Coordinates of C-alpha atoms in Angstrom, one line a residue:
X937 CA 52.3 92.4 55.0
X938 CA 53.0 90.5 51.6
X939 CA 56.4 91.3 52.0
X940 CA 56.4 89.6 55.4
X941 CA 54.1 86.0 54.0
X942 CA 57.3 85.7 51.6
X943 CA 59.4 86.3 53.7
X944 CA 57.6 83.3 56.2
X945 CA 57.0 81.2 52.9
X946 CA 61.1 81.8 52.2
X947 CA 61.6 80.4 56.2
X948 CA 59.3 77.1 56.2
X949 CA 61.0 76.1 53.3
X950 CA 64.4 76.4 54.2
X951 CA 63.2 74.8 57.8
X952 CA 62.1 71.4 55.7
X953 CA 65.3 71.6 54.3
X954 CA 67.0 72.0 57.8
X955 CA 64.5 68.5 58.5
X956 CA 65.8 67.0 55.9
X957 CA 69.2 67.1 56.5
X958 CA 69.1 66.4 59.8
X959 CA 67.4 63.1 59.4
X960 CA 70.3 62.2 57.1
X961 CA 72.9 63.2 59.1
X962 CA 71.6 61.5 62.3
X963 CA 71.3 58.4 60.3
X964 CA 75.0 58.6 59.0
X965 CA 76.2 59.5 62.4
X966 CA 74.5 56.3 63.7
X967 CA 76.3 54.6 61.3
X968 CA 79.7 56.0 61.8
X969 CA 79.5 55.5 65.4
X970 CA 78.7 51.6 64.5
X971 CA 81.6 51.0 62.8
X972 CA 83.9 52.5 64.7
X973 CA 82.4 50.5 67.3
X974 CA 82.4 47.0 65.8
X975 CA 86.1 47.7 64.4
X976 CA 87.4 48.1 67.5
X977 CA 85.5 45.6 69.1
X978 CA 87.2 42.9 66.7
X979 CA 90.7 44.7 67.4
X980 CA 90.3 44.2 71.1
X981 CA 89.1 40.9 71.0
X982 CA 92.6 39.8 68.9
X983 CA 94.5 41.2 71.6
X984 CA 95.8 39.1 74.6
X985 CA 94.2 40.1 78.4
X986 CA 97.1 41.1 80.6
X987 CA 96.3 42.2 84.1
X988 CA 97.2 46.0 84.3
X989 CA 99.6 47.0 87.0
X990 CA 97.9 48.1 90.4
X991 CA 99.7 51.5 90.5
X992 CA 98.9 52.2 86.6
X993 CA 95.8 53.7 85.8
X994 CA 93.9 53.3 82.4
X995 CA 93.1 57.1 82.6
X996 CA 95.3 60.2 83.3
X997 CA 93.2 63.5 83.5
X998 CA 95.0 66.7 84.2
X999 CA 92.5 69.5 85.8
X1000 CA 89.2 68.4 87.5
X1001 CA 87.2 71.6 87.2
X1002 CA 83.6 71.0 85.4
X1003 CA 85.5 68.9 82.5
X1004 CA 87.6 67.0 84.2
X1005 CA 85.3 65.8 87.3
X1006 CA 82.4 64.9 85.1
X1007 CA 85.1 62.8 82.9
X1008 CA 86.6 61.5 85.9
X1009 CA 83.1 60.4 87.3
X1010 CA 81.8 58.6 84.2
X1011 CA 85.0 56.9 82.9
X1012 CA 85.1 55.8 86.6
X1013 CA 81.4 54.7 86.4
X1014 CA 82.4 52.4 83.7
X1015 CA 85.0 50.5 85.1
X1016 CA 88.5 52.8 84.3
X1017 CA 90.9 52.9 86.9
X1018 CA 91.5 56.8 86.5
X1019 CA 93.7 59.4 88.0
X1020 CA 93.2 62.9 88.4
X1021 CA 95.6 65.5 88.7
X1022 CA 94.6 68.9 89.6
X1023 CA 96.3 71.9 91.1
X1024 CA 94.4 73.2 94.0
X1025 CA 91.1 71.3 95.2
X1026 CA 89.9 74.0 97.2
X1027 CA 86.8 75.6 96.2
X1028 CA 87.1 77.7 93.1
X1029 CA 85.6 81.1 92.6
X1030 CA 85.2 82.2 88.9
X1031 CA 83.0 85.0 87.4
X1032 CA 81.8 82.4 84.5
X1033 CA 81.0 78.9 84.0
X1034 CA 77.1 79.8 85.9
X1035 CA 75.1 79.0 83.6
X1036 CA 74.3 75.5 82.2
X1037 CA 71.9 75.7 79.0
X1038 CA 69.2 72.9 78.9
X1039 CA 71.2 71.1 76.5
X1040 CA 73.7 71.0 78.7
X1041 CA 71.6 70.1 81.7
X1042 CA 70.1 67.0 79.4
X1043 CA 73.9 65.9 78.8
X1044 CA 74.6 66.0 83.0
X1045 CA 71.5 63.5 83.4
X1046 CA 73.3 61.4 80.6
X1047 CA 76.1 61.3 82.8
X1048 CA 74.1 60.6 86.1
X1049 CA 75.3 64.2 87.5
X1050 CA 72.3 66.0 87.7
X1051 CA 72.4 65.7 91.3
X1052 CA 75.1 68.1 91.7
X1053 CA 73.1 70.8 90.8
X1054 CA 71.1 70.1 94.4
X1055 CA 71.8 71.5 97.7
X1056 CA 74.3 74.7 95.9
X1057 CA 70.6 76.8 96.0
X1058 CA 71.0 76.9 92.1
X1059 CA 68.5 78.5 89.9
X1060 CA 66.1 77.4 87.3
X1061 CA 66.5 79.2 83.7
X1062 CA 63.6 79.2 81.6
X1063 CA 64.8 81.1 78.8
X1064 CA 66.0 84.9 78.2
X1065 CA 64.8 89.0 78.1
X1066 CA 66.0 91.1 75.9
X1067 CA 66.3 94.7 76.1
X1068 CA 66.9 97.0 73.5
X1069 CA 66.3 101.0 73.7
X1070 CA 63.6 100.6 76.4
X1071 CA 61.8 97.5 75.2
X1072 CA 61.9 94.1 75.9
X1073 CA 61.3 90.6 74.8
X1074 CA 61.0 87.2 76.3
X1075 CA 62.1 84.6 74.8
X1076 CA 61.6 80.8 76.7
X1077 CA 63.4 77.9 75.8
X1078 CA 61.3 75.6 73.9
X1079 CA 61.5 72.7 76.6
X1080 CA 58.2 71.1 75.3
X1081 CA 58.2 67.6 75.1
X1082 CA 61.0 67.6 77.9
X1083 CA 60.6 66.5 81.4
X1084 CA 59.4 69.0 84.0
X1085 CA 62.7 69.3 85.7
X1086 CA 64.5 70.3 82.4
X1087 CA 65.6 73.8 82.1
X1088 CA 69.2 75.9 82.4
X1089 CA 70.7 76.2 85.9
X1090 CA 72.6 79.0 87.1
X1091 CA 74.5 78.7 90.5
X1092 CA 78.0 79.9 91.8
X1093 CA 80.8 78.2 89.6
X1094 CA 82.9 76.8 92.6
X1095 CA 79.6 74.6 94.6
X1096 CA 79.2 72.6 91.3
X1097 CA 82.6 72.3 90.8
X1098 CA 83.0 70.7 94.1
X1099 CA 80.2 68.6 93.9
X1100 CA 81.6 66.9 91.1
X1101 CA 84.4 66.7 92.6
X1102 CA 83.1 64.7 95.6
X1103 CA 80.6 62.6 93.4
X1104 CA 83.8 61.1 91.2
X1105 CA 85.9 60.5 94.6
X1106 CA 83.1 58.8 95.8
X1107 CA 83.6 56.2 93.3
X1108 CA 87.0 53.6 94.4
X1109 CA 88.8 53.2 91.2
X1110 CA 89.0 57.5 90.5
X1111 CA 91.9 59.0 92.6
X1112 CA 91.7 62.9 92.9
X1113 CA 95.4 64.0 93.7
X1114 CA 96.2 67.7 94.5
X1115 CA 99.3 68.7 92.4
X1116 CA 100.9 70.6 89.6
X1117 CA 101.2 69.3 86.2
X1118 CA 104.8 70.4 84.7
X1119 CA 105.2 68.6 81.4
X1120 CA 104.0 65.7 79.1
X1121 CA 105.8 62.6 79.3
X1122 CA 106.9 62.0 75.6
X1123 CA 108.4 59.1 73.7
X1124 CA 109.2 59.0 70.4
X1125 CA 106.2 61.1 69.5
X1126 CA 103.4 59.3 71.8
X1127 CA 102.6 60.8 75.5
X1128 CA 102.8 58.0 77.9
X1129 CA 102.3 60.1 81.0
X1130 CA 102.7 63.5 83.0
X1131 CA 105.4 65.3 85.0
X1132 CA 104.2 67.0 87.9
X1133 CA 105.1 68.4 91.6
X1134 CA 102.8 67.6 94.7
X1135 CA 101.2 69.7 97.2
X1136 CA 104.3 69.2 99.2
X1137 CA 106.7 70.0 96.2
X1138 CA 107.6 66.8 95.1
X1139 CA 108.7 65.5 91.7
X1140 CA 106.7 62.7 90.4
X1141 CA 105.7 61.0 86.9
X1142 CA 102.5 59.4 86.4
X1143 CA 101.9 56.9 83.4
X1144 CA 99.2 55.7 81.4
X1145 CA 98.0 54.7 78.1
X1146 CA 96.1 57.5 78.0
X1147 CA 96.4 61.6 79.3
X1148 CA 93.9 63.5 78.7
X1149 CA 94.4 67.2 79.0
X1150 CA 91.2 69.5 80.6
X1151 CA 93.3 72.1 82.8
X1152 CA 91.0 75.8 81.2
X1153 CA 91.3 78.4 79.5
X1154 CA 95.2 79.0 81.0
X1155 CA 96.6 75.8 79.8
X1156 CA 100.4 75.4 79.9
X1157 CA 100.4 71.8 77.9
X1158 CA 97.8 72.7 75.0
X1159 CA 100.6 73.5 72.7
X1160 CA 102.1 70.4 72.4
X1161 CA 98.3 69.0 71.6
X1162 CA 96.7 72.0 69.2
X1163 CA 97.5 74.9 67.2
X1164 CA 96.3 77.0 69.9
X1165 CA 94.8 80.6 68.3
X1166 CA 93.5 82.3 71.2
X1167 CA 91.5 85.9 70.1
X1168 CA 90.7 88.1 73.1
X1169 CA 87.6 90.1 71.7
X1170 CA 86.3 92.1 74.9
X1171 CA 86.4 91.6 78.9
X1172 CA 83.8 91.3 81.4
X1173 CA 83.4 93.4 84.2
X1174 CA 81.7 91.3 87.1
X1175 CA 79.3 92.6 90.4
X1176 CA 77.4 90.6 92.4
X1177 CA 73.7 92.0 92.9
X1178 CA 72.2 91.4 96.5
X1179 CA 69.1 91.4 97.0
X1180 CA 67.1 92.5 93.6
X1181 CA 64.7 90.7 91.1
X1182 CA 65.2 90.9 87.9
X1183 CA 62.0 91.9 85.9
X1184 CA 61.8 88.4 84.7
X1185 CA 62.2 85.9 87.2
X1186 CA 64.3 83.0 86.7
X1187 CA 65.4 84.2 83.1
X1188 CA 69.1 85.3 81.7
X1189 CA 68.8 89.1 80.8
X1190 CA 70.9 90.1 77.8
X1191 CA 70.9 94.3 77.4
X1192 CA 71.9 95.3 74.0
X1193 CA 74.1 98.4 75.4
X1194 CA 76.3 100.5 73.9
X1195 CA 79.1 99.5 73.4
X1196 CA 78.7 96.2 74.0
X1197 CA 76.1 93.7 75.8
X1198 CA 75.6 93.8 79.9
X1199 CA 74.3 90.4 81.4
X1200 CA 72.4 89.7 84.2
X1201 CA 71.2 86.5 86.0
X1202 CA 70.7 84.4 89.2
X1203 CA 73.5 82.5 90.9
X1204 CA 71.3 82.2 94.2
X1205 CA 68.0 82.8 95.9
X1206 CA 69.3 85.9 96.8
X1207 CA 72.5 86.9 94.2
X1208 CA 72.4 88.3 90.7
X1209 CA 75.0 87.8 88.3
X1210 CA 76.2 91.4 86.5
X1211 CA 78.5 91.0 83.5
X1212 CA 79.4 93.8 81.8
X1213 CA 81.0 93.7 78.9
X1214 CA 84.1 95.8 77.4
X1215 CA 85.1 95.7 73.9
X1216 CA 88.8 95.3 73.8
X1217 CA 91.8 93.4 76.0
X1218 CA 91.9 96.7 79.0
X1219 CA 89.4 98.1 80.8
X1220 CA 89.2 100.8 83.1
X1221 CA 91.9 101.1 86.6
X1222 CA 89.9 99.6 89.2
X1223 CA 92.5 101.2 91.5
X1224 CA 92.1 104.6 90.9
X1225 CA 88.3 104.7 90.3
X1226 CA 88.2 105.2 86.4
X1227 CA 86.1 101.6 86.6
X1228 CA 83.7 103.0 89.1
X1229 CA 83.3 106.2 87.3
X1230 CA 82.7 104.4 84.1
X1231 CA 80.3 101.8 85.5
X1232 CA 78.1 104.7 86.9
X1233 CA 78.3 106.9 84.3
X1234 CA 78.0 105.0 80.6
X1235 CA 76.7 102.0 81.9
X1236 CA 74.2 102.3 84.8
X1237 CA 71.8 104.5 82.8
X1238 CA 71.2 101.2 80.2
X1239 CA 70.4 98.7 82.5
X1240 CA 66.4 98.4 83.9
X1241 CA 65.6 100.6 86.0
X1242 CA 64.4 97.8 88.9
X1243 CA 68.4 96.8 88.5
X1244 CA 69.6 100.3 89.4
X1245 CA 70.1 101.1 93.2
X1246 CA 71.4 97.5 93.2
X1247 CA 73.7 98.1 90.4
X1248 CA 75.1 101.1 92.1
X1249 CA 75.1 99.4 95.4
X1250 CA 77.3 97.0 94.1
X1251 CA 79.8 99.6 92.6
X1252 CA 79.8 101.7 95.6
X1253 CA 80.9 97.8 97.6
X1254 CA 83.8 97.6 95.4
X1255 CA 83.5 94.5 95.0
X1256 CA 84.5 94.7 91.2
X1257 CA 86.5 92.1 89.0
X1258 CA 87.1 91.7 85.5
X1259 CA 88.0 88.4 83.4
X1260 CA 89.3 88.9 80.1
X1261 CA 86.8 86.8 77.3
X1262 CA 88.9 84.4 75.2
X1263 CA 87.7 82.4 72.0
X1264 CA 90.0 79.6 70.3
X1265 CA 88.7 77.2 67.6
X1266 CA 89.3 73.6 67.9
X1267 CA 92.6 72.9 65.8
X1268 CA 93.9 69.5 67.2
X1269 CA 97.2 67.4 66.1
X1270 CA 96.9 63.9 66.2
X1271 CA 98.8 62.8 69.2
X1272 CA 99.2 59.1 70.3
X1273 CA 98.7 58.7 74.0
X1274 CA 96.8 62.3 74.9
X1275 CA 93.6 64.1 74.4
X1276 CA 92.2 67.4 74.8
X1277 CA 89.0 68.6 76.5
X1278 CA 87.3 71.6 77.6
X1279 CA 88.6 74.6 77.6
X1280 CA 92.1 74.0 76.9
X1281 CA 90.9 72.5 74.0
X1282 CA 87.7 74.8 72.7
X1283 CA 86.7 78.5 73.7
X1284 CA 83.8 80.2 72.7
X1285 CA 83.0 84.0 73.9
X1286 CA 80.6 83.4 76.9
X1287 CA 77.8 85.7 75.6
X1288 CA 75.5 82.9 74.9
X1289 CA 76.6 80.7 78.5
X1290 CA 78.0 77.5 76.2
X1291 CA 81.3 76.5 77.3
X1292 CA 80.1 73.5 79.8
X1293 CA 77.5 72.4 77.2
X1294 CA 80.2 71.6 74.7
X1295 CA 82.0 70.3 77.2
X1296 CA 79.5 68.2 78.5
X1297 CA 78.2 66.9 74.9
X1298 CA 81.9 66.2 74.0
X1299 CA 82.3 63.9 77.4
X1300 CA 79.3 62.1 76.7
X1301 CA 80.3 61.0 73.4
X1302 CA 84.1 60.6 74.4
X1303 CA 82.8 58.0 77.1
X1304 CA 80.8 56.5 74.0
X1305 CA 83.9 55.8 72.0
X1306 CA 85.7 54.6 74.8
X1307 CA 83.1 52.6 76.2
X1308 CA 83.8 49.2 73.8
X1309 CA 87.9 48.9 74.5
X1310 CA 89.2 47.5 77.0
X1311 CA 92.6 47.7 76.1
X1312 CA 93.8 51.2 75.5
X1313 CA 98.1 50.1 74.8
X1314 CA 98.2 50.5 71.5
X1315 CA 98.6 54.7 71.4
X1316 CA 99.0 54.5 67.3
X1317 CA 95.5 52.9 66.9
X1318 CA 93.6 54.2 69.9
X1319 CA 94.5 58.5 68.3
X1320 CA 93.4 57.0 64.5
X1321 CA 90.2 55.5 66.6
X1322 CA 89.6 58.7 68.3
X1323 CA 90.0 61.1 64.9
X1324 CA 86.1 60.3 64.8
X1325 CA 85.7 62.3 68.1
X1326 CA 86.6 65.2 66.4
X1327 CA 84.2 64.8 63.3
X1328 CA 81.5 64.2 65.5
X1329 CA 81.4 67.0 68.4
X1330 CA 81.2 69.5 65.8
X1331 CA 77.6 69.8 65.3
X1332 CA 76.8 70.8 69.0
X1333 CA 80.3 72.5 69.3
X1334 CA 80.2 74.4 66.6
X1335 CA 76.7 75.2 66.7
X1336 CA 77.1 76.9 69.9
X1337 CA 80.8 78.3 69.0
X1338 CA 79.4 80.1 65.8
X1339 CA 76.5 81.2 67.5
X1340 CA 78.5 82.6 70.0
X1341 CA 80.9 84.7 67.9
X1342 CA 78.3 86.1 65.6
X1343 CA 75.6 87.3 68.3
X1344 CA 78.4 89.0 69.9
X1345 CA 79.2 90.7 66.7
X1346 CA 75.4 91.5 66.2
X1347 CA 74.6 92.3 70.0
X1348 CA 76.9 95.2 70.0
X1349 CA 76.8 98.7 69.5
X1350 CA 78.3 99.8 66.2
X1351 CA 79.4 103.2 63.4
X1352 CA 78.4 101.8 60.7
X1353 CA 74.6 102.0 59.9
X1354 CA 74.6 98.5 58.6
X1355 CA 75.8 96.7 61.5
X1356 CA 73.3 98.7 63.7
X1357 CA 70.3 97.3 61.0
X1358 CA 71.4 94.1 61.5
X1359 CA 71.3 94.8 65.2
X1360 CA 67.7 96.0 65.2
X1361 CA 66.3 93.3 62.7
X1362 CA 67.8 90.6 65.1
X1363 CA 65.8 92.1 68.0
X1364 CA 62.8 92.7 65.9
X1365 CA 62.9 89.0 64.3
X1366 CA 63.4 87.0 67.3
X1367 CA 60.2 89.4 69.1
X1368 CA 58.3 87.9 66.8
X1369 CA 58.1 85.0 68.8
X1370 CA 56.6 81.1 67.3
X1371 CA 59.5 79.8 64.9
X1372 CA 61.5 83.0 64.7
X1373 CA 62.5 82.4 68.5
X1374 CA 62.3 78.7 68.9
X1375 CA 64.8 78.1 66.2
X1376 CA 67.5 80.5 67.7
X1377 CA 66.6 79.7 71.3
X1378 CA 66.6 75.9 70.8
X1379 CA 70.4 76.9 69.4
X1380 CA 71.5 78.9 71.8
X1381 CA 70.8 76.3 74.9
X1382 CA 72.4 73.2 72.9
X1383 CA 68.4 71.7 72.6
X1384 CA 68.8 71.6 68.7
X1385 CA 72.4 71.9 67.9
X1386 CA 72.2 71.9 63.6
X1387 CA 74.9 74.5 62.3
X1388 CA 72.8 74.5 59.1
X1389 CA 69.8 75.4 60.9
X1390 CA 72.0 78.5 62.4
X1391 CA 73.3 79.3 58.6
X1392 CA 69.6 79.7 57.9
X1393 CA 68.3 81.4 60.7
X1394 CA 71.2 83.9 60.7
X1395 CA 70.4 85.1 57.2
X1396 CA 66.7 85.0 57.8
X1397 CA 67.1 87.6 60.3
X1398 CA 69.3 89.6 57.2
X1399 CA 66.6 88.9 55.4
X1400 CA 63.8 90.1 57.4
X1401 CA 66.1 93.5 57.9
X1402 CA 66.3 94.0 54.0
X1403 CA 62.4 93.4 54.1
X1404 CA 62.3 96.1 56.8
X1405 CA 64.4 98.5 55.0
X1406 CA 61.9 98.0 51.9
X1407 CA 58.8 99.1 53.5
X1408 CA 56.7 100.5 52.6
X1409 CA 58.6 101.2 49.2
X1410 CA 62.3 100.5 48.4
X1411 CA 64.8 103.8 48.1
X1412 CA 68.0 103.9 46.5
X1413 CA 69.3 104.7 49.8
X1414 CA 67.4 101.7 51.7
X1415 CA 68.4 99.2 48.9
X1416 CA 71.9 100.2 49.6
X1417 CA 71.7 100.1 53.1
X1418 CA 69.8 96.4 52.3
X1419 CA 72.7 95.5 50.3
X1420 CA 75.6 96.0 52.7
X1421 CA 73.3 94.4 55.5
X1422 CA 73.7 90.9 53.5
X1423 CA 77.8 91.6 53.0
X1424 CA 77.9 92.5 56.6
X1425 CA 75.9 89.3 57.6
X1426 CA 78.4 87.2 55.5
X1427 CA 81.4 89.0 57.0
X1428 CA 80.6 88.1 60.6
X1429 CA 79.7 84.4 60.3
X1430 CA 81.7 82.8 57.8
X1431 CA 84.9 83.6 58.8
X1432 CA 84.0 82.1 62.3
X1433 CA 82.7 79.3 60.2
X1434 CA 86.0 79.4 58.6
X1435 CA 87.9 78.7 61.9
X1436 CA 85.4 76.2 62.7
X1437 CA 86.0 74.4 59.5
X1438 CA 83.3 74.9 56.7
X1439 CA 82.7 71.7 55.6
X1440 CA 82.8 69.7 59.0
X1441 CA 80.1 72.7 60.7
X1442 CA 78.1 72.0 57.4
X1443 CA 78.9 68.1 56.7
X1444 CA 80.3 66.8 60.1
X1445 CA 80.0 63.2 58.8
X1446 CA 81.4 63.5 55.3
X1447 CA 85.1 65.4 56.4
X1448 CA 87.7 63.2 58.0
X1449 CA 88.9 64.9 61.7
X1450 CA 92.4 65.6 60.9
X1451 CA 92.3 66.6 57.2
X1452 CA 94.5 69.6 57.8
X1453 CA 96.3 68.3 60.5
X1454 CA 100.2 68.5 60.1
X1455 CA 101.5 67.8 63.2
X1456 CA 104.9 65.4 62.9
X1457 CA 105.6 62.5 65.4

């Protein structure tokens, strides 16, 4: 018990810190966003009016899945004459991109599209269960203080795509075209437009001052734009459950398995999501049954036991497919005339349901930036005006990106008995419940995006393990164990703090954006 008060003395403290900080850092963002503003108010102001060529847009943006419509919709909404370009305007159907966090949900009103979460029979998320060796633990988003209607949705990927879509066609000045997007248009270093084919096969070049790049995870045009390091960590294995409730309704279930963690949620009054995942880049033949065989036997006998005739029903269906997970750290080059967004430009592993977040955040405060020129010609100054963009997404991005990368690491099944103490402590510290689950929940759904606050968090729950270890009196052995429980702590966040950047997660307003850039034009 003492052990524990010092332990909750050690926490408070480092939470004023966390305070502290934050009121800083919201006061210098403030400020930076200020005088970026006012500079390039005066800039525009110097500059002559000329009326913009009808067939010209101010806006080029390639792919109009959830990044792309929402960017199309509120550049539109403020007066851009935009174009979107986007390979196949059907109705998609993905395995991920179901499940908006609060945060996220919060950053769609911003945007005036939290109406396209109506009429698709989504699903209100109140916050997650956890299982772990036959016990559980809820753990609710802390959503007081927020309107009634704010919570995580989960629905089916393609119905809030194409809501989107229709909401930014709805408005005159945004043109959704169906067509494939060959190449950049470059000049001497600065992208004045794209290259692309029609539905009908046709080659055409579109212009304008500015392209911005949001076509996924598969991006062919990200090269030319980042220093693209794409990790494949595991794979998901996806089902749809019919007809089931999960123990805790309306809530995202994460299983601590072994190997690795299975997910289940809602995507509709009567759907379950199933995501299993599968450490490596191959999985199981689907063809031949190994999949089936593997599903039924490892996997079926870790999931709750009101899951398991629909589990099996869903294996027997064959209805089985399996996505490959992908993570790649935001490393831009400074490109006149282009930008990238989404998840051509920032991947995360979808553990934690935080890729349309980010997105979401980083659209809001793109449209911020923008908001004050009028005049987007001059390419040079526009990319030096929009090096701040990068600075100033990182404290929700990579809040959500570290978060991310190191539960996964935690979450899953492990040899060595360090990793697996780490493993248990996390569950233990976050069933604790009060500030030992409000501080990683609020996180993990984008309502409290502080990367310091994660730093802290992720080695009080070391922490509390070494404390667990020592009770009721330490032991060679448990102070050994306690010992490599820290080192294996360090070793799985900061080298994804590392990609991320140290001192912009840390210090977001003190670093400039492109610091390491060296990217030639």
């Amino acid at each position: 018990m003492d052990c524990m008060l010092v332990m909750g003395g050690i926490i408070a403290c480092l939470s004023v810190l966390v305070s502290m900080y934050s009121l800083r850092g919201k006061k210098n963002r403030r400020a930076l966003v200020k005088s970026f503003k006012d500079k390039t108010l005066r800039s525009s102001k110097k500059e002559n009016c000329q009326s913009e060529i009808a067939t010209t847009p101010d806006i080029l943006i390639v792919g109009a899945g959830v990044a792309g419509s929402a960017l199309a919709y509120a550049l539109g909404k403020d007066g851009r004459q935009v174009h979107v370009i986007e390979r196949d305007l059907s109705e998609p159907d993905r395995i991920v991109g179901e499940l908006l966090q609060p945060g996220g949900y919060l950053k769609l009103i911003e945007l005036g599209l939290e109406d396209c979460v109506e009429e698709i029979d989504a699903q209100q998320i109140f916050g997650y269960a956890i299982y772990k060796d036959g016990k559980s633990t809820k753990l609710p988003y802390p959503l007081e203080g927020f309107q009634s209607n704010v919570a995580g949705r989960s629905f089916h990927n393609g119905r809030f795509i194409q809501r989107m879509r229709e909401k930014a066609a709805s408005l005159p000045n945004v043109r959704l075209e169906q067509g494939t997007v060959t190449s950049l248009l470059e000049q001497e270093g600065t992208v004045q437009g794209v290259n692309y084919k029609t539905r009908n096969g046709q080659e055409m070049t579109a212009y304008a001052p500015l392209t911005i790049v949001c076509d996924g995870c598969f991006s062919n045009l990200r090269r030319s734009l980042c220093n693209p390091k794409v990790d494949i960590p595991s794979c998901f294995v996806a089902m749809v459950l019919e007809n089931c409730e999960l123990p805790y309704a309306n809530h995202g279930h994460v299983i601590l398995a072994d190997p690795s963690p299975i997910l289940f949620y809602p995507i509709s009054s009567t759907e379950v999501r199933c995501l299993v995942d599968i450490p490596g880049q191959k999985v199981p033949a689907i063809s031949n049954g190994e999949l089936a065989k593997y599903l039924k036997s490892k996997v079926a006998q870790q999931i709750p036991s009101e899951l398991y005739d629909a589990f099996i029903s869903a294996i027997e269906k064959g209805s089985i497919r399996t996505m490959p997970n992908r993570s790649m750290p935001a490393s831009p080059y400074p490109t006149p005339g282009a930008l990238l967004l989404g998840d051509a430009f920032n991947m995360r592993h979808p553990l934690t349901g935080g890729g349309m977040t980010v997105a979401l955040s980083d659209i809001v405060l793109l449209r911020e930036l923008l908001k004050p020129l009028r005049n987007l010609n001059d390419a040079s100054a526009l990319c030096k005006y929009l090096e701040s963009f990068y600075t100033l997404r990182k404290p929700m991005a990579s809040t959500i990106n570290t978060l991310a990368g190191a539960l996964y690491k935690v979450f899953s099944a492990s040899t060595d008995i360090a990793r697996n103490e780490m493993r248990q402590a996390c569950f233990d510290y976050l069933s604790l419940g009060g500030v030992f689950s409000n501080g990683p929940i609020a996180l993990l759904s984008g309502l409290n995006p502080r990367p310091l606050n994660l730093v802290l968090h992720f080695f009080a729950v070391a922490i509390y393990g070494l404390g667990r270890l020592a009770l009721p009196f330490p032991s060679p052995k448990s102070i050994f164990i306690g010992s490599k429980l820290i080192l294996t702590a360090s070793s799985i966040i900061f080298p994804i703090m590392k990609a991320e950047g140290v001192v912009q997660v840390l210090f977001p307003i003190t670093k400039p954006a492109y610091y390491k850039a060296t990217h030639a034009y």
